[in-house]
Short mmCIF file of C-alpha atoms in Angstrom, two decimals:
data_model
loop_
_atom_site.label_atom_id
_atom_site.label_comp_id
_atom_site.label_asym_id
_atom_site.label_seq_id
_atom_site.Cartn_x
_atom_site.Cartn_y
_atom_site.Cartn_z
CA MET A 1 -8.49 41.81 19.75
CA ALA A 2 -8.98 38.73 21.92
CA LEU A 3 -8.22 39.11 25.62
CA PRO A 4 -4.99 37.30 26.59
CA ARG A 5 -4.98 34.26 28.81
CA TRP A 6 -2.29 33.81 31.44
CA ARG A 7 0.08 30.92 32.10
CA LYS A 8 0.77 29.92 35.69
CA GLY A 9 4.39 29.35 36.57
CA ARG A 10 7.40 31.16 37.90
CA ARG A 11 6.33 34.21 35.96
CA ALA A 12 2.83 34.96 34.74
CA GLU A 13 2.92 35.25 30.94
CA PRO A 14 0.08 36.28 28.65
CA MET A 15 -0.81 33.52 26.17
CA ALA A 16 -2.09 34.06 22.67
CA GLU A 17 -3.27 32.00 19.71
CA LEU A 18 -1.95 31.90 16.17
CA LEU A 19 -4.17 31.51 13.12
CA LEU A 20 -2.56 30.85 9.76
CA GLU A 21 -4.45 30.19 6.52
CA THR A 22 -3.41 29.92 2.89
CA LEU A 23 -6.21 30.30 0.32
CA SER A 24 -5.59 28.85 -3.14
CA GLU A 25 -7.16 27.19 -6.13
CA GLU A 26 -8.37 23.63 -5.49
CA MET A 27 -5.61 21.32 -4.27
CA PRO A 28 -5.58 17.65 -5.34
CA ALA A 29 -7.36 15.59 -2.70
CA ARG A 30 -4.51 13.08 -2.50
CA MET A 31 -2.07 15.81 -1.39
CA GLN A 32 -4.15 17.53 1.26
CA ALA A 33 -3.59 15.39 4.36
CA ASP A 34 0.17 15.25 3.84
CA ALA A 35 0.32 19.01 3.28
CA ALA A 36 -1.59 19.73 6.50
CA ALA A 37 0.63 17.36 8.49
CA ALA A 38 3.77 18.86 6.96
CA LEU A 39 2.71 22.43 7.75
CA GLU A 40 2.02 21.45 11.35
CA ARG A 41 5.42 19.74 11.62
CA LEU A 42 7.35 22.60 10.02
CA VAL A 43 5.81 25.25 12.27
CA ARG A 44 6.22 23.06 15.35
CA GLU A 45 9.93 22.61 14.61
CA ARG A 46 10.49 26.31 14.07
CA LEU A 47 8.67 27.28 17.24
CA ALA A 48 10.79 24.83 19.20
CA ALA A 49 13.98 26.20 17.63
CA GLN A 50 12.98 29.68 18.82
CA ASN A 51 12.21 28.44 22.35
CA LEU A 52 8.53 29.31 21.94
CA ASP A 53 6.36 26.96 23.98
CA PHE A 54 2.69 26.41 23.18
CA ASP A 55 -0.25 24.41 24.48
CA SER A 56 -1.59 22.83 21.29
CA ILE A 57 -1.19 22.87 17.54
CA ALA A 58 -3.69 21.59 14.97
CA SER A 59 -3.90 21.73 11.18
CA PHE A 60 -6.96 21.73 8.94
CA VAL A 61 -7.40 21.41 5.20
CA THR A 62 -10.12 21.87 2.60
CA PRO A 63 -9.79 21.79 -1.19
CA ARG A 64 -8.92 25.51 -1.18
CA ARG A 65 -7.23 26.21 2.13
CA LEU A 66 -4.57 25.06 4.56
CA ALA A 67 -5.09 26.31 8.10
CA LEU A 68 -3.10 26.08 11.31
CA HIS A 69 -4.22 26.87 14.86
CA VAL A 70 -1.68 27.18 17.69
CA THR A 71 -2.78 27.97 21.24
CA GLY A 72 -0.88 29.01 24.34
CA LEU A 73 1.86 31.01 22.66
CA PRO A 74 3.65 33.65 24.76
CA LEU A 75 3.51 37.18 23.40
CA GLU A 76 7.25 37.44 23.93
CA GLN A 77 10.06 34.94 23.61
CA ALA A 78 11.65 34.02 26.94
CA GLY A 79 15.10 35.47 27.54
CA ARG A 80 18.01 33.10 27.88
CA THR A 81 21.55 33.01 29.16
CA GLU A 82 24.43 31.71 27.04
CA GLU A 83 27.73 30.65 28.55
CA ARG A 84 31.04 30.06 26.87
CA ARG A 85 34.04 28.62 28.66
CA GLY A 86 37.33 30.19 27.79
CA PRO A 87 40.97 29.51 28.62
CA ARG A 88 42.48 29.22 32.08
CA ALA A 89 42.52 32.44 34.04
CA ASP A 90 46.36 32.43 33.93
CA ALA A 91 46.55 31.60 30.22
CA PRO A 92 48.82 33.64 27.93
CA GLU A 93 47.51 37.11 27.11
CA LYS A 94 47.17 36.25 23.42
CA ALA A 95 44.84 33.31 24.17
CA ILE A 96 42.68 35.42 26.47
CA ALA A 97 42.47 38.23 23.88
CA GLY A 98 41.27 35.76 21.23
CA PHE A 99 38.59 34.43 23.56
CA LEU A 100 37.38 37.96 24.35
CA ARG A 101 37.11 38.82 20.65
CA GLY A 102 35.15 35.63 19.93
CA ALA A 103 32.77 36.32 22.80
CA GLY A 104 32.29 39.98 21.85
CA LEU A 105 33.80 41.24 25.10
CA GLU A 106 36.23 44.07 25.64
CA SER A 107 38.02 43.10 28.87
CA VAL A 108 38.57 40.26 31.30
CA ASP A 109 36.50 42.19 33.84
CA GLN A 110 33.40 41.23 31.83
CA CYS A 111 34.13 37.53 32.40
CA GLU A 112 33.47 35.30 35.35
CA VAL A 113 36.29 33.29 36.90
CA ARG A 114 35.14 29.87 38.04
CA GLU A 115 37.01 27.23 39.97
CA THR A 116 36.91 23.74 38.50
CA PRO A 117 38.73 20.51 39.39
CA LYS A 118 41.13 21.38 36.58
CA GLY A 119 41.78 24.91 37.76
CA SER A 120 40.40 28.43 37.32
CA PHE A 121 38.74 29.18 33.95
CA LEU A 122 37.24 32.25 32.33
CA TYR A 123 33.56 32.17 31.42
CA ALA A 124 31.72 34.60 29.16
CA VAL A 125 28.10 34.87 30.35
CA GLN A 126 25.72 36.72 28.09
CA ARG A 127 22.06 37.48 28.70
CA ILE A 128 20.00 37.45 25.51
CA GLU A 129 16.66 39.18 25.83
CA GLY A 130 13.60 37.65 24.21
CA ARG A 131 11.98 39.11 21.12
CA PRO A 132 8.29 39.73 20.49
CA THR A 133 6.62 36.55 19.26
CA ALA A 134 4.96 38.40 16.37
CA GLU A 135 8.39 39.45 15.12
CA ILE A 136 9.65 35.87 15.24
CA LEU A 137 6.52 34.50 13.55
CA ALA A 138 6.97 36.99 10.71
CA GLU A 139 10.28 35.23 10.02
CA ILE A 140 9.42 31.58 10.56
CA LEU A 141 5.97 31.41 8.94
CA PRO A 142 7.07 32.29 5.39
CA ASP A 143 10.04 29.98 5.87
CA ALA A 144 7.72 27.13 6.85
CA LEU A 145 5.42 27.80 3.90
CA ALA A 146 8.36 27.81 1.50
CA ALA A 147 9.53 24.46 2.91
CA LEU A 148 6.24 22.62 2.29
CA PRO A 149 7.20 19.47 0.32
CA TRP A 150 4.60 19.42 -2.47
CA PRO A 151 4.92 16.34 -4.73
CA LYS A 152 4.25 18.71 -7.63
CA SER A 153 4.20 22.50 -7.64
CA MET A 154 3.66 25.23 -10.21
CA ARG A 155 4.35 28.86 -10.97
CA TRP A 156 1.79 31.27 -12.40
CA GLY A 157 1.63 34.82 -13.68
CA ASP A 158 4.86 36.79 -13.43
CA THR A 159 5.78 35.60 -9.92
CA ASP A 160 8.53 33.21 -8.93
CA LEU A 161 6.42 31.77 -6.10
CA ARG A 162 5.83 28.02 -6.36
CA TRP A 163 2.77 26.34 -4.85
CA VAL A 164 0.67 23.32 -5.61
CA ARG A 165 -1.98 25.60 -7.18
CA PRO A 166 -2.19 29.41 -7.61
CA LEU A 167 -2.19 31.03 -4.18
CA HIS A 168 -4.59 33.93 -3.61
CA ALA A 169 -4.34 35.07 0.01
CA ILE A 170 -2.65 34.47 3.36
CA THR A 171 -4.25 35.12 6.73
CA ALA A 172 -1.94 35.31 9.75
CA LEU A 173 -3.13 36.53 13.16
CA LEU A 174 -1.50 36.43 16.58
CA ASP A 175 -3.87 37.31 19.41
CA GLY A 176 -6.12 39.00 16.85
CA ALA A 177 -3.40 41.19 15.32
CA VAL A 178 -1.98 40.63 11.84
CA VAL A 179 1.46 39.03 11.71
CA PRO A 180 2.95 41.00 8.81
CA PHE A 181 5.11 39.13 6.30
CA ALA A 182 5.46 38.68 2.57
CA PHE A 183 5.34 35.38 0.75
CA GLY A 184 6.09 35.77 -2.91
CA HIS A 185 3.79 38.46 -4.29
CA LEU A 186 1.36 38.15 -1.35
CA SER A 187 1.23 39.95 1.98
CA SER A 188 -0.42 38.45 5.05
CA GLY A 189 -3.64 39.96 6.35
CA ARG A 190 -6.91 39.09 8.07
CA THR A 191 -9.16 38.67 5.01
CA THR A 192 -10.33 35.35 3.60
CA ARG A 193 -13.23 34.04 1.51
CA GLY A 194 -15.84 31.34 1.88
CA HIS A 195 -17.26 28.84 -0.62
CA ARG A 196 -16.22 29.67 -4.18
CA PHE A 197 -19.83 29.83 -5.47
CA LEU A 198 -22.13 29.91 -2.47
CA ALA A 199 -20.33 32.67 -0.50
CA PRO A 200 -17.48 34.16 -2.57
CA GLU A 201 -17.35 37.60 -0.92
CA PRO A 202 -14.28 38.41 1.23
CA PHE A 203 -14.59 38.89 4.98
CA GLU A 204 -12.27 39.67 7.88
CA VAL A 205 -11.59 37.45 10.88
CA THR A 206 -10.27 38.23 14.36
CA GLY A 207 -9.22 34.80 15.60
CA PHE A 208 -9.69 31.08 15.14
CA ASP A 209 -13.17 30.78 16.66
CA ASP A 210 -14.36 33.76 14.63
CA TYR A 211 -12.67 32.28 11.54
CA ARG A 212 -14.29 28.87 11.90
CA THR A 213 -17.71 30.34 12.68
CA LYS A 214 -17.65 32.72 9.72
CA LEU A 215 -16.41 29.97 7.41
CA ARG A 216 -19.33 27.81 8.45
CA ALA A 217 -21.71 30.67 7.69
CA ALA A 218 -19.93 31.02 4.33
CA LYS A 219 -20.62 27.35 3.48
CA VAL A 220 -17.21 25.91 4.36
CA VAL A 221 -16.69 22.99 6.77
CA LEU A 222 -13.08 23.44 7.85
CA ASP A 223 -12.34 20.10 9.49
CA PRO A 224 -11.90 17.19 7.02
CA ALA A 225 -12.95 14.71 9.72
CA GLU A 226 -16.25 16.57 10.06
CA ARG A 227 -16.76 16.57 6.29
CA ARG A 228 -16.17 12.82 6.22
CA ALA A 229 -18.68 12.33 9.01
CA ILE A 230 -21.27 14.50 7.23
CA ILE A 231 -20.86 12.53 4.01
CA ALA A 232 -21.00 9.14 5.71
CA GLU A 233 -23.99 9.94 7.93
CA THR A 234 -25.99 11.77 5.29
CA ALA A 235 -25.35 9.11 2.65
CA ALA A 236 -26.30 6.31 5.05
CA LYS A 237 -29.52 8.10 5.99
CA ALA A 238 -30.47 8.79 2.35
CA ALA A 239 -29.75 5.19 1.35
CA ALA A 240 -31.65 3.76 4.31
CA ALA A 241 -34.71 5.78 3.32
CA GLU A 242 -34.84 3.63 0.18
CA GLY A 243 -34.01 0.37 1.92
CA LEU A 244 -30.39 0.38 0.74
CA ALA A 245 -26.93 0.61 2.29
CA VAL A 246 -23.78 2.40 1.15
CA ALA A 247 -20.94 0.07 0.15
CA GLU A 248 -18.07 0.75 2.56
CA ASP A 249 -15.17 2.54 0.92
CA PRO A 250 -12.93 4.49 3.35
CA GLY A 251 -10.58 5.58 0.57
CA LEU A 252 -13.38 7.09 -1.50
CA LEU A 253 -14.84 8.73 1.62
CA ALA A 254 -11.52 10.46 2.31
CA GLU A 255 -11.17 11.50 -1.33
CA THR A 256 -14.65 12.98 -1.64
CA ALA A 257 -14.11 14.91 1.61
CA GLY A 258 -11.08 16.41 -0.12
CA LEU A 259 -13.11 17.46 -3.15
CA VAL A 260 -15.79 19.54 -1.42
CA GLU A 261 -15.94 22.31 1.17
CA TRP A 262 -19.69 22.05 1.68
CA PRO A 263 -20.74 18.40 1.19
CA VAL A 264 -24.23 17.85 -0.21
CA VAL A 265 -25.29 14.22 -0.68
CA LEU A 266 -27.61 13.28 -3.55
CA LEU A 267 -28.86 9.94 -4.91
CA GLY A 268 -28.78 8.98 -8.56
CA GLY A 269 -29.54 5.87 -10.55
CA PHE A 270 -28.66 3.95 -13.70
CA ASP A 271 -30.43 1.44 -15.93
CA ALA A 272 -30.86 -1.96 -14.26
CA ASP A 273 -29.74 -3.61 -17.52
CA PHE A 274 -26.16 -2.59 -16.68
CA LEU A 275 -26.21 -5.02 -13.73
CA GLU A 276 -25.38 -7.81 -16.19
CA ILE A 277 -21.84 -6.38 -16.19
CA PRO A 278 -19.64 -7.72 -13.36
CA ARG A 279 -20.09 -5.87 -10.09
CA GLU A 280 -16.40 -4.96 -9.88
CA VAL A 281 -16.58 -3.20 -13.23
CA LEU A 282 -19.61 -1.13 -12.22
CA VAL A 283 -18.16 -0.19 -8.83
CA THR A 284 -14.75 0.67 -10.32
CA SER A 285 -16.30 2.79 -13.04
CA MET A 286 -18.41 4.72 -10.53
CA ARG A 287 -15.57 5.05 -8.04
CA THR A 288 -12.59 5.79 -10.27
CA HIS A 289 -14.14 8.02 -12.90
CA GLN A 290 -17.01 9.69 -11.07
CA LYS A 291 -16.29 9.39 -7.31
CA TYR A 292 -19.70 7.80 -6.67
CA PHE A 293 -20.53 5.43 -3.83
CA ALA A 294 -22.21 2.17 -4.78
CA LEU A 295 -25.41 1.06 -3.04
CA ASN A 296 -26.35 -2.46 -1.96
CA ASP A 297 -29.59 -4.09 -0.92
CA PRO A 298 -29.85 -5.71 2.56
CA GLU A 299 -28.39 -8.95 1.15
CA GLY A 300 -25.33 -7.11 -0.19
CA ARG A 301 -26.33 -7.22 -3.86
CA LEU A 302 -25.39 -4.21 -5.96
CA GLN A 303 -28.35 -2.03 -6.90
CA PRO A 304 -28.73 0.43 -9.82
CA ARG A 305 -28.39 3.45 -7.50
CA PHE A 306 -25.41 5.51 -6.39
CA VAL A 307 -24.45 8.37 -4.08
CA ILE A 308 -23.16 11.68 -5.44
CA VAL A 309 -21.26 14.08 -3.17
CA SER A 310 -21.80 17.57 -4.55
CA ASN A 311 -20.13 20.83 -3.54
CA MET A 312 -23.27 22.84 -4.28
CA GLU A 313 -26.64 23.61 -2.77
CA ALA A 314 -28.89 23.82 -5.80
CA THR A 315 -32.11 25.80 -5.88
CA ASP A 316 -33.92 22.85 -7.51
CA GLY A 317 -32.84 20.45 -4.78
CA GLY A 318 -30.13 18.93 -6.95
CA THR A 319 -32.37 17.64 -9.73
CA ARG A 320 -30.21 18.98 -12.53
CA ILE A 321 -27.01 17.89 -10.81
CA VAL A 322 -28.32 14.34 -10.50
CA ALA A 323 -29.52 14.30 -14.11
CA GLY A 324 -26.12 15.47 -15.37
CA ASN A 325 -24.28 12.85 -13.33
CA GLU A 326 -26.63 10.11 -14.48
CA ARG A 327 -26.02 11.10 -18.09
CA VAL A 328 -22.24 10.94 -17.65
CA LEU A 329 -22.39 7.59 -15.85
CA ARG A 330 -24.64 6.14 -18.53
CA ALA A 331 -21.94 6.85 -21.11
CA ARG A 332 -19.26 5.35 -18.88
CA LEU A 333 -21.23 2.19 -18.30
CA SER A 334 -22.06 1.89 -21.98
CA ASP A 335 -18.34 1.86 -22.70
CA ALA A 336 -17.84 -0.78 -20.02
CA ARG A 337 -20.58 -2.96 -21.52
CA PHE A 338 -18.94 -2.64 -24.94
CA PHE A 339 -15.59 -3.80 -23.45
CA TRP A 340 -17.33 -6.67 -21.65
CA ASP A 341 -19.09 -7.88 -24.79
CA THR A 342 -16.03 -7.44 -27.01
CA ASP A 343 -13.60 -9.23 -24.69
CA ARG A 344 -15.76 -12.34 -24.40
CA ARG A 345 -15.55 -12.90 -28.16
CA THR A 346 -11.91 -13.98 -27.72
CA LYS A 347 -11.06 -16.87 -25.42
CA LEU A 348 -8.62 -16.12 -22.63
CA ALA A 349 -6.29 -18.88 -23.77
CA ASP A 350 -6.14 -17.31 -27.24
CA ARG A 351 -4.82 -14.08 -25.71
CA VAL A 352 -1.70 -15.68 -24.26
CA GLY A 353 0.29 -15.34 -27.48
CA ALA A 354 -0.14 -11.53 -27.44
CA LEU A 355 1.83 -11.38 -24.18
CA ASP A 356 5.04 -12.00 -26.16
CA GLY A 357 4.71 -8.48 -27.55
CA ILE A 358 4.43 -6.76 -24.14
CA VAL A 359 7.65 -5.88 -22.32
CA TYR A 360 7.59 -6.96 -18.69
CA HIS A 361 11.07 -5.70 -17.76
CA ALA A 362 14.03 -4.59 -19.85
CA LYS A 363 16.24 -7.27 -18.29
CA LEU A 364 13.59 -9.94 -17.79
CA GLY A 365 11.96 -9.98 -21.19
CA SER A 366 8.30 -10.02 -22.18
CA LEU A 367 5.18 -10.97 -20.27
CA GLY A 368 5.14 -14.14 -22.35
CA GLU A 369 8.54 -15.07 -20.93
CA LYS A 370 7.30 -14.26 -17.43
CA VAL A 371 4.36 -16.64 -17.94
CA ALA A 372 6.81 -19.34 -19.08
CA ARG A 373 8.79 -18.88 -15.86
CA MET A 374 5.58 -19.02 -13.80
CA ARG A 375 4.65 -22.30 -15.46
CA ALA A 376 8.10 -23.73 -14.76
CA LEU A 377 7.83 -22.70 -11.09
CA ALA A 378 4.32 -24.18 -10.86
CA ALA A 379 5.62 -27.48 -12.20
CA ARG A 380 8.30 -27.56 -9.49
CA ILE A 381 6.11 -26.40 -6.59
CA ALA A 382 2.82 -28.24 -7.26
CA PRO A 383 4.18 -31.72 -6.39
CA GLN A 384 5.31 -30.36 -3.01
CA VAL A 385 1.83 -29.07 -2.05
CA PRO A 386 -0.65 -31.67 -0.75
CA GLY A 387 -3.79 -31.76 -2.85
CA ALA A 388 -2.41 -29.54 -5.63
CA GLU A 389 -3.09 -30.67 -9.19
CA ALA A 390 -0.14 -30.07 -11.48
CA ALA A 391 -2.31 -29.66 -14.57
CA ALA A 392 -4.59 -27.08 -12.90
CA CYS A 393 -1.59 -25.14 -11.59
CA ASP A 394 -0.03 -25.07 -15.04
CA ARG A 395 -3.30 -23.90 -16.60
CA ALA A 396 -3.71 -21.11 -14.01
CA ALA A 397 -0.13 -19.93 -14.60
CA LEU A 398 -0.75 -19.91 -18.35
CA LEU A 399 -3.90 -17.78 -18.06
CA ALA A 400 -2.89 -15.53 -15.12
CA LYS A 401 -1.75 -12.57 -17.22
CA ALA A 402 -3.82 -13.10 -20.35
CA ASP A 403 -6.47 -10.52 -19.44
CA LEU A 404 -3.83 -7.78 -19.73
CA THR A 405 -4.58 -7.76 -23.44
CA SER A 406 -8.32 -7.26 -22.91
CA GLU A 407 -10.17 -4.01 -23.54
CA MET A 408 -11.59 -3.95 -20.01
CA VAL A 409 -8.21 -4.19 -18.28
CA GLY A 410 -6.86 -1.61 -20.68
CA GLU A 411 -9.51 0.77 -19.34
CA PHE A 412 -9.36 -0.41 -15.72
CA PRO A 413 -5.85 -1.76 -14.97
CA GLU A 414 -6.83 -2.33 -11.34
CA LEU A 415 -9.18 -5.10 -12.53
CA GLN A 416 -6.34 -7.27 -13.84
CA GLY A 417 -6.98 -10.75 -12.50
CA VAL A 418 -10.62 -10.34 -11.63
CA MET A 419 -11.53 -9.95 -15.29
CA GLY A 420 -9.38 -12.97 -16.08
CA ARG A 421 -11.53 -14.93 -13.65
CA TYR A 422 -14.76 -13.84 -15.34
CA TYR A 423 -13.39 -14.58 -18.82
CA ALA A 424 -12.04 -17.97 -17.72
CA LEU A 425 -15.43 -18.97 -16.31
CA HIS A 426 -17.11 -17.76 -19.50
CA ASP A 427 -14.75 -19.96 -21.52
CA GLY A 428 -15.63 -23.03 -19.43
CA GLU A 429 -12.36 -23.24 -17.52
CA ASP A 430 -12.29 -25.13 -14.22
CA ALA A 431 -13.55 -22.99 -11.32
CA ALA A 432 -10.35 -23.57 -9.30
CA VAL A 433 -8.27 -22.35 -12.23
CA ALA A 434 -10.46 -19.26 -12.58
CA GLU A 435 -10.11 -18.44 -8.88
CA ALA A 436 -6.33 -18.76 -9.11
CA VAL A 437 -6.29 -16.32 -12.02
CA ALA A 438 -8.06 -13.73 -9.85
CA GLN A 439 -5.50 -13.85 -7.03
CA HIS A 440 -4.06 -10.36 -7.82
CA TYR A 441 -7.33 -8.54 -7.31
CA SER A 442 -8.46 -6.64 -4.18
CA PRO A 443 -12.29 -6.42 -4.11
CA LEU A 444 -14.01 -3.05 -4.18
CA GLY A 445 -17.34 -2.26 -2.62
#
């Protein structure tokens, strides 16, 4: 057991730390940060409600675990005094008897009589002794876990417990001792596990420092900020060794950090012939489907290389992992090239008619009707804008949604607009019209 620290103040109080961990199947990366923040908030609120002060509270999350570390907790809840004002001291006997019953007192002698500007009143003063912190935590921790607001949850086996993914174990320690409580079919303890494949054997922990150290030895980086830093720094170093740079993508960095507990960066490649496909298509395919980072040359041009973030240390240095990922990406990019070639066989303007068969809104009609309204608005607004050409504005409004019927946008909806620009340029449309068609797109990579 860890030696207690002591808080300076009116009364010296031993201070302890709380470690809480839930171990489960892999949680979706998009839910992890919110879950960690919610757990921290829920425990903070419950500690405050129990008049339990603390020095700091921090949450951590990996794909398989939620962890909470609270420092500076007292080993015992501070006692408190509760006061209740009753009737006037000379009130009718019936009123005084009712007050005594409500306050849990037997006689007026147990009350204090206090003088106020409005006269003498009875006060019931009760001293409530504090409870052991471990006893309180055993009540509030399962309550906080049950209150976690998962966007989606599930049940498994024959238990009624709901969690985002099947829950396997709960670790709860106060000052090195187990905080005993039940949560569904599980009981809290001091045992956890490391990396699912690299260090799956269970081990016991005695406190947060011991927990974090043993997790690291068991191939788990607990802090998501540290995993992000490892991925970013290692990927940048590997790319620089080949004269390349990683395309900045904070969203993908956060997502990949939520997919691995032990990040291992590897480099892969694809056939240079695929570079004839628009950059946005290649980057989106790598990012959305495979969670790969794109690589650029010093001038910012996309190169036929990519970064893989693996959750494994392979004995062959990752050769087979890279080969498998390259094979999967090759199939993805072959599909993208097929969509690219197929879509260009039909002019963008010839796709406009198909918009009449796509519902835009139940009360607003089809996409074809939306385009008609856009053209009408363009005709009204263009004359009011200096330098605007009415014909170009009308043409851009006509073509703006046409790429929604293309194969590429059907596969990558986020590319709506940008593909319209490429198809418009291919068809010989004016460059200004093509740029206007692409206005809904946010560049990637």
